[in-house]
Coordinates of C-alpha atoms in Angstrom, one line a residue:
X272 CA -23.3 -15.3 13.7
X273 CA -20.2 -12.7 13.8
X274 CA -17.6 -15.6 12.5
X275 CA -19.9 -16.1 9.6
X276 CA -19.7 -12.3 8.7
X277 CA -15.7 -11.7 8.7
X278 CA -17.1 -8.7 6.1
X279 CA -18.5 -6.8 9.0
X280 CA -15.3 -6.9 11.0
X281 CA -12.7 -4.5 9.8
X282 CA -10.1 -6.5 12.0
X283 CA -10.6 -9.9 9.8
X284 CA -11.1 -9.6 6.9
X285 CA -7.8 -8.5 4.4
X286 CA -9.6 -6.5 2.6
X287 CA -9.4 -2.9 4.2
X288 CA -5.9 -3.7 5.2
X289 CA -4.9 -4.3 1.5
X290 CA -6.2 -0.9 0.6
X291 CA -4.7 1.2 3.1
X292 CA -1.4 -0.4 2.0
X293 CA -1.6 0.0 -1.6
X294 CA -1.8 3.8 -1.1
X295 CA 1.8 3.5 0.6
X296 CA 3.4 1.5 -1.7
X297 CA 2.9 3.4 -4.9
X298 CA 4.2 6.4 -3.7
X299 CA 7.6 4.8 -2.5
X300 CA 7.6 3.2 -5.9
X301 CA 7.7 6.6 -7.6
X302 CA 10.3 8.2 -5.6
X303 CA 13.0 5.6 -5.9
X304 CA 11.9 5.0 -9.7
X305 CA 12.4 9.2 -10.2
X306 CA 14.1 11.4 -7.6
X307 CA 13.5 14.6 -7.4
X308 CA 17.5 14.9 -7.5
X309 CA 19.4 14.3 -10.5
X310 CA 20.1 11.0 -12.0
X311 CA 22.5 9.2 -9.5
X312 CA 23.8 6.7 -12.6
X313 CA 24.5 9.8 -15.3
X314 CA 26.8 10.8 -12.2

């Protein structure tokens, strides 16, 4: 019965792990796409 729910486990499904990663990888995206610094290529 608990390999035919994967939804219930946390551990196998992809789902949750997906989410708590997307979180992450926006944020690096904006940082390198504008730094809080001035432009590096106007330099």
């Amino acid at each position: 019965d608990t390999d035919s729910e994967p939804a219930d486990s946390p551990d196998g499904p992809p789902g949750p792990v997906e989410v708590a990663s997307l979180p992450e990888r926006p944020r690096r995206r904006r940082a390198a796409g504008r730094p809080a610094g001035p432009p590096i290529h106007v330099d």
